[in-house]
PDB file of C-alpha atoms in Angstrom:
ATOM      1  CA  MET A   1     125.148 234.776 308.505  1.00 72.00           C
ATOM      2  CA  LYS A   2     126.200 238.113 309.936  1.00 90.00           C
ATOM      3  CA  ILE A   3     126.320 240.966 307.432  1.00 91.00           C
ATOM      4  CA  ARG A   4     129.720 242.563 307.103  1.00 93.00           C
ATOM      5  CA  TRP A   5     128.695 246.097 306.260  1.00 95.00           C
ATOM      6  CA  LYS A   6     131.999 247.590 305.124  1.00 95.00           C
ATOM      7  CA  PRO A   7     132.697 244.950 302.421  1.00 94.00           C
ATOM      8  CA  LEU A   8     129.031 245.069 301.360  1.00 95.00           C
ATOM      9  CA  LEU A   9     129.100 248.852 300.967  1.00 96.00           C
ATOM     10  CA  ILE A  10     132.428 248.675 299.115  1.00 96.00           C
ATOM     11  CA  GLN A  11     131.029 246.148 296.638  1.00 97.00           C
ATOM     12  CA  PHE A  12     127.883 248.224 296.100  1.00 96.00           C
ATOM     13  CA  ALA A  13     130.057 251.320 295.622  1.00 97.00           C
ATOM     14  CA  ILE A  14     132.126 249.519 292.979  1.00 97.00           C
ATOM     15  CA  SER A  15     129.208 248.091 291.009  1.00 97.00           C
ATOM     16  CA  LEU A  16     126.966 251.158 291.289  1.00 97.00           C
ATOM     17  CA  GLY A  17     129.972 253.406 290.636  1.00 96.00           C
ATOM     18  CA  VAL A  18     130.527 251.680 287.299  1.00 96.00           C
ATOM     19  CA  ALA A  19     126.788 251.994 286.599  1.00 96.00           C
ATOM     20  CA  GLY A  20     126.889 255.700 287.421  1.00 95.00           C
ATOM     21  CA  LEU A  21     129.951 256.361 285.263  1.00 94.00           C
ATOM     22  CA  SER A  22     128.313 254.473 282.424  1.00 93.00           C
ATOM     23  CA  ALA A  23     125.126 256.505 282.800  1.00 90.00           C
ATOM     24  CA  LEU A  24     127.096 259.773 282.876  1.00 91.00           C
ATOM     25  CA  SER A  25     129.110 258.874 279.796  1.00 90.00           C
ATOM     26  CA  THR A  26     125.961 258.021 277.812  1.00 87.00           C
ATOM     27  CA  MET A  27     123.628 260.569 279.419  1.00 83.00           C
ATOM     28  CA  ASN A  28     121.923 261.866 276.290  1.00 78.00           C
ATOM     29  CA  SER A  29     121.857 258.601 274.395  1.00 78.00           C
ATOM     30  CA  MET A  30     118.258 257.451 274.885  1.00 73.00           C
ATOM     31  CA  GLY A  31     117.129 259.961 272.281  1.00 79.00           C
ATOM     32  CA  LEU A  32     119.599 258.426 269.856  1.00 83.00           C
ATOM     33  CA  TYR A  33     118.420 254.925 270.760  1.00 84.00           C
ATOM     34  CA  GLN A  34     114.791 255.901 270.168  1.00 84.00           C
ATOM     35  CA  SER A  35     115.687 257.294 266.736  1.00 89.00           C
ATOM     36  CA  LEU A  36     117.324 254.043 265.585  1.00 91.00           C
ATOM     37  CA  ASN A  37     115.615 251.320 263.616  1.00 94.00           C
ATOM     38  CA  ARG A  38     115.091 248.754 266.376  1.00 94.00           C
ATOM     39  CA  PRO A  39     114.109 245.089 266.253  1.00 95.00           C
ATOM     40  CA  PRO A  40     110.859 243.617 267.518  1.00 93.00           C
ATOM     41  CA  LEU A  41     110.775 243.157 271.304  1.00 94.00           C
ATOM     42  CA  SER A  42     112.755 246.368 271.856  1.00 94.00           C
ATOM     43  CA  PRO A  43     111.809 247.667 275.284  1.00 92.00           C
ATOM     44  CA  PRO A  44     111.060 251.331 275.948  1.00 88.00           C
ATOM     45  CA  GLY A  45     114.135 253.412 276.763  1.00 83.00           C
ATOM     46  CA  TRP A  46     113.196 254.010 280.410  1.00 85.00           C
ATOM     47  CA  LEU A  47     113.333 250.267 281.121  1.00 92.00           C
ATOM     48  CA  PHE A  48     117.077 250.067 280.505  1.00 90.00           C
ATOM     49  CA  GLY A  49     117.923 252.237 283.514  1.00 89.00           C
ATOM     50  CA  VAL A  50     115.639 250.242 285.782  1.00 95.00           C
ATOM     51  CA  VAL A  51     116.980 246.865 284.660  1.00 97.00           C
ATOM     52  CA  TRP A  52     120.630 247.900 284.745  1.00 95.00           C
ATOM     53  CA  THR A  53     120.258 249.362 288.236  1.00 96.00           C
ATOM     54  CA  ILE A  54     118.794 246.089 289.504  1.00 98.00           C
ATOM     55  CA  LEU A  55     121.537 244.111 287.762  1.00 98.00           C
ATOM     56  CA  PHE A  56     124.327 246.247 289.214  1.00 98.00           C
ATOM     57  CA  VAL A  57     122.843 245.837 292.706  1.00 98.00           C
ATOM     58  CA  LEU A  58     122.785 242.061 292.169  1.00 98.00           C
ATOM     59  CA  MET A  59     126.382 242.197 290.907  1.00 98.00           C
ATOM     60  CA  GLY A  60     127.474 244.076 294.021  1.00 98.00           C
ATOM     61  CA  LEU A  61     125.714 241.620 296.315  1.00 98.00           C
ATOM     62  CA  SER A  62     127.186 238.703 294.404  1.00 98.00           C
ATOM     63  CA  ALA A  63     130.714 240.126 294.615  1.00 98.00           C
ATOM     64  CA  TYR A  64     130.198 240.678 298.351  1.00 98.00           C
ATOM     65  CA  LEU A  65     129.273 237.012 298.826  1.00 98.00           C
ATOM     66  CA  VAL A  66     132.496 236.018 297.083  1.00 98.00           C
ATOM     67  CA  TRP A  67     134.575 238.638 298.930  1.00 97.00           C
ATOM     68  CA  ILE A  68     133.594 237.436 302.416  1.00 97.00           C
ATOM     69  CA  THR A  69     134.550 233.807 301.819  1.00 97.00           C
ATOM     70  CA  ASP A  70     137.819 232.215 302.835  1.00 95.00           C
ATOM     71  CA  SER A  71     138.099 230.393 299.523  1.00 97.00           C
ATOM     72  CA  GLU A  72     141.442 230.422 297.762  1.00 96.00           C
ATOM     73  CA  ASP A  73     139.476 230.808 294.516  1.00 97.00           C
ATOM     74  CA  LYS A  74     137.999 234.185 295.454  1.00 97.00           C
ATOM     75  CA  LYS A  75     140.835 236.348 294.059  1.00 97.00           C
ATOM     76  CA  PRO A  76     140.673 234.952 290.513  1.00 98.00           C
ATOM     77  CA  ALA A  77     136.858 235.125 290.659  1.00 98.00           C
ATOM     78  CA  LEU A  78     136.917 238.775 291.730  1.00 98.00           C
ATOM     79  CA  ARG A  79     139.540 239.537 289.082  1.00 98.00           C
ATOM     80  CA  LEU A  80     137.150 238.212 286.418  1.00 98.00           C
ATOM     81  CA  TYR A  81     134.384 240.276 288.000  1.00 98.00           C
ATOM     82  CA  GLY A  82     136.490 243.429 287.672  1.00 98.00           C
ATOM     83  CA  ILE A  83     137.433 242.678 284.076  1.00 98.00           C
ATOM     84  CA  GLN A  84     133.833 242.101 283.038  1.00 98.00           C
ATOM     85  CA  LEU A  85     132.790 245.349 284.782  1.00 98.00           C
ATOM     86  CA  ALA A  86     135.370 247.231 282.700  1.00 98.00           C
ATOM     87  CA  VAL A  87     134.236 245.516 279.490  1.00 98.00           C
ATOM     88  CA  ASN A  88     130.617 246.324 280.379  1.00 98.00           C
ATOM     89  CA  PHE A  89     131.507 250.003 280.835  1.00 97.00           C
ATOM     90  CA  VAL A  90     133.344 250.203 277.496  1.00 97.00           C
ATOM     91  CA  TRP A  91     130.383 248.620 275.672  1.00 96.00           C
ATOM     92  CA  SER A  92     128.179 251.586 276.522  1.00 93.00           C
ATOM     93  CA  ILE A  93     130.706 253.986 275.036  1.00 94.00           C
ATOM     94  CA  LEU A  94     131.146 251.901 271.887  1.00 95.00           C
ATOM     95  CA  PHE A  95     127.423 251.580 271.300  1.00 94.00           C
ATOM     96  CA  PHE A  96     126.023 254.926 272.400  1.00 91.00           C
ATOM     97  CA  CYS A  97     128.861 257.448 272.139  1.00 91.00           C
ATOM     98  CA  LEU A  98     130.787 256.095 269.159  1.00 93.00           C
ATOM     99  CA  GLN A  99     127.781 254.448 267.480  1.00 94.00           C
ATOM    100  CA  ALA A 100     130.101 251.613 266.441  1.00 97.00           C
ATOM    101  CA  TYR A 101     127.246 249.112 266.369  1.00 97.00           C
ATOM    102  CA  TRP A 102     129.071 246.151 264.833  1.00 98.00           C
ATOM    103  CA  PHE A 103     132.111 246.555 267.047  1.00 98.00           C
ATOM    104  CA  ALA A 104     129.811 247.008 270.060  1.00 98.00           C
ATOM    105  CA  PHE A 105     128.080 243.746 269.172  1.00 98.00           C
ATOM    106  CA  LEU A 106     131.413 241.897 269.013  1.00 98.00           C
ATOM    107  CA  TRP A 107     132.439 243.544 272.289  1.00 98.00           C
ATOM    108  CA  LEU A 108     129.176 242.343 273.828  1.00 98.00           C
ATOM    109  CA  LEU A 109     130.047 238.788 272.787  1.00 98.00           C
ATOM    110  CA  LEU A 110     133.301 239.194 274.724  1.00 98.00           C
ATOM    111  CA  LEU A 111     131.284 240.444 277.711  1.00 98.00           C
ATOM    112  CA  TRP A 112     128.939 237.449 277.427  1.00 98.00           C
ATOM    113  CA  VAL A 113     131.891 235.017 277.517  1.00 98.00           C
ATOM    114  CA  LEU A 114     133.396 236.862 280.494  1.00 98.00           C
ATOM    115  CA  ILE A 115     130.090 236.692 282.381  1.00 98.00           C
ATOM    116  CA  ILE A 116     129.924 232.931 281.850  1.00 98.00           C
ATOM    117  CA  ALA A 117     133.541 232.587 283.015  1.00 98.00           C
ATOM    118  CA  MET A 118     132.738 234.733 286.050  1.00 98.00           C
ATOM    119  CA  ILE A 119     129.685 232.629 286.915  1.00 98.00           C
ATOM    120  CA  ILE A 120     131.801 229.481 286.721  1.00 98.00           C
ATOM    121  CA  ALA A 121     134.491 231.084 288.900  1.00 98.00           C
ATOM    122  CA  PHE A 122     131.884 232.324 291.396  1.00 98.00           C
ATOM    123  CA  MET A 123     130.337 228.845 291.484  1.00 98.00           C
ATOM    124  CA  LYS A 124     133.615 227.502 292.914  1.00 98.00           C
ATOM    125  CA  VAL A 125     133.387 230.045 295.728  1.00 98.00           C
ATOM    126  CA  SER A 126     129.684 230.668 296.412  1.00 98.00           C
ATOM    127  CA  PHE A 127     126.711 229.061 294.715  1.00 98.00           C
ATOM    128  CA  PRO A 128     124.347 231.930 295.684  1.00 98.00           C
ATOM    129  CA  ALA A 129     126.829 234.464 294.280  1.00 98.00           C
ATOM    130  CA  ALA A 130     126.926 232.595 290.979  1.00 98.00           C
ATOM    131  CA  MET A 131     123.116 232.373 290.814  1.00 98.00           C
ATOM    132  CA  LEU A 132     122.796 236.137 291.390  1.00 98.00           C
ATOM    133  CA  GLN A 133     124.662 236.619 288.082  1.00 98.00           C
ATOM    134  CA  ILE A 134     122.138 234.636 286.017  1.00 98.00           C
ATOM    135  CA  PRO A 135     119.762 237.608 285.439  1.00 98.00           C
ATOM    136  CA  TYR A 136     122.779 239.588 284.216  1.00 98.00           C
ATOM    137  CA  LEU A 137     123.705 236.839 281.755  1.00 98.00           C
ATOM    138  CA  LEU A 138     120.107 236.673 280.508  1.00 98.00           C
ATOM    139  CA  TRP A 139     119.872 240.439 280.069  1.00 98.00           C
ATOM    140  CA  VAL A 140     123.202 240.604 278.227  1.00 98.00           C
ATOM    141  CA  THR A 141     121.969 237.784 275.981  1.00 98.00           C
ATOM    142  CA  PHE A 142     118.891 239.888 275.210  1.00 98.00           C
ATOM    143  CA  ALA A 143     121.111 242.946 274.746  1.00 97.00           C
ATOM    144  CA  GLY A 144     123.090 240.893 272.220  1.00 97.00           C
ATOM    145  CA  TYR A 145     119.908 240.319 270.234  1.00 98.00           C
ATOM    146  CA  LEU A 146     119.131 244.053 270.346  1.00 96.00           C
ATOM    147  CA  SER A 147     122.723 245.006 269.440  1.00 96.00           C
ATOM    148  CA  LEU A 148     122.908 242.636 266.519  1.00 97.00           C
ATOM    149  CA  PHE A 149     119.660 243.886 265.038  1.00 97.00           C
ATOM    150  CA  VAL A 150     120.528 247.537 265.625  1.00 96.00           C
ATOM    151  CA  ALA A 151     123.755 246.875 263.701  1.00 97.00           C
ATOM    152  CA  LEU A 152     121.847 245.123 260.905  1.00 97.00           C
ATOM    153  CA  LEU A 153     119.077 247.721 260.648  1.00 96.00           C
ATOM    154  CA  ASN A 154     121.126 250.920 260.879  1.00 95.00           C
TER     155      ASN A 154
END
């Protein structure tokens, strides 16, 4: 398969752009996170940036694989991708900036459902693209555990 650089770079720009905006909007939040009562298995704050960067790279690559297909199902799949990116971005603001922990948890459940719907939609277009979203689903599942217990403990 020949790499189509322009669509690949566009997809990376979209996914990493959302990641960057999210990081900027919650820039000073790791201190807050460290001060919260956190559940067992809470990772150190530095790990979040590493994991999210990897996940956003995988999301961009996955979206690229969908984008370059000729499938008639690619537009609805990419629409779901865009919606879940927006929901992902808003979660950071709800949790870190507004400290609305219960609402952030419910919002994360919405994100989780959207990720599953996106994986199913991507599966119709590109199996590898769908599989690249699995680490994201797993991490958001773990983030749900963390969010729920932060809401319960604080």
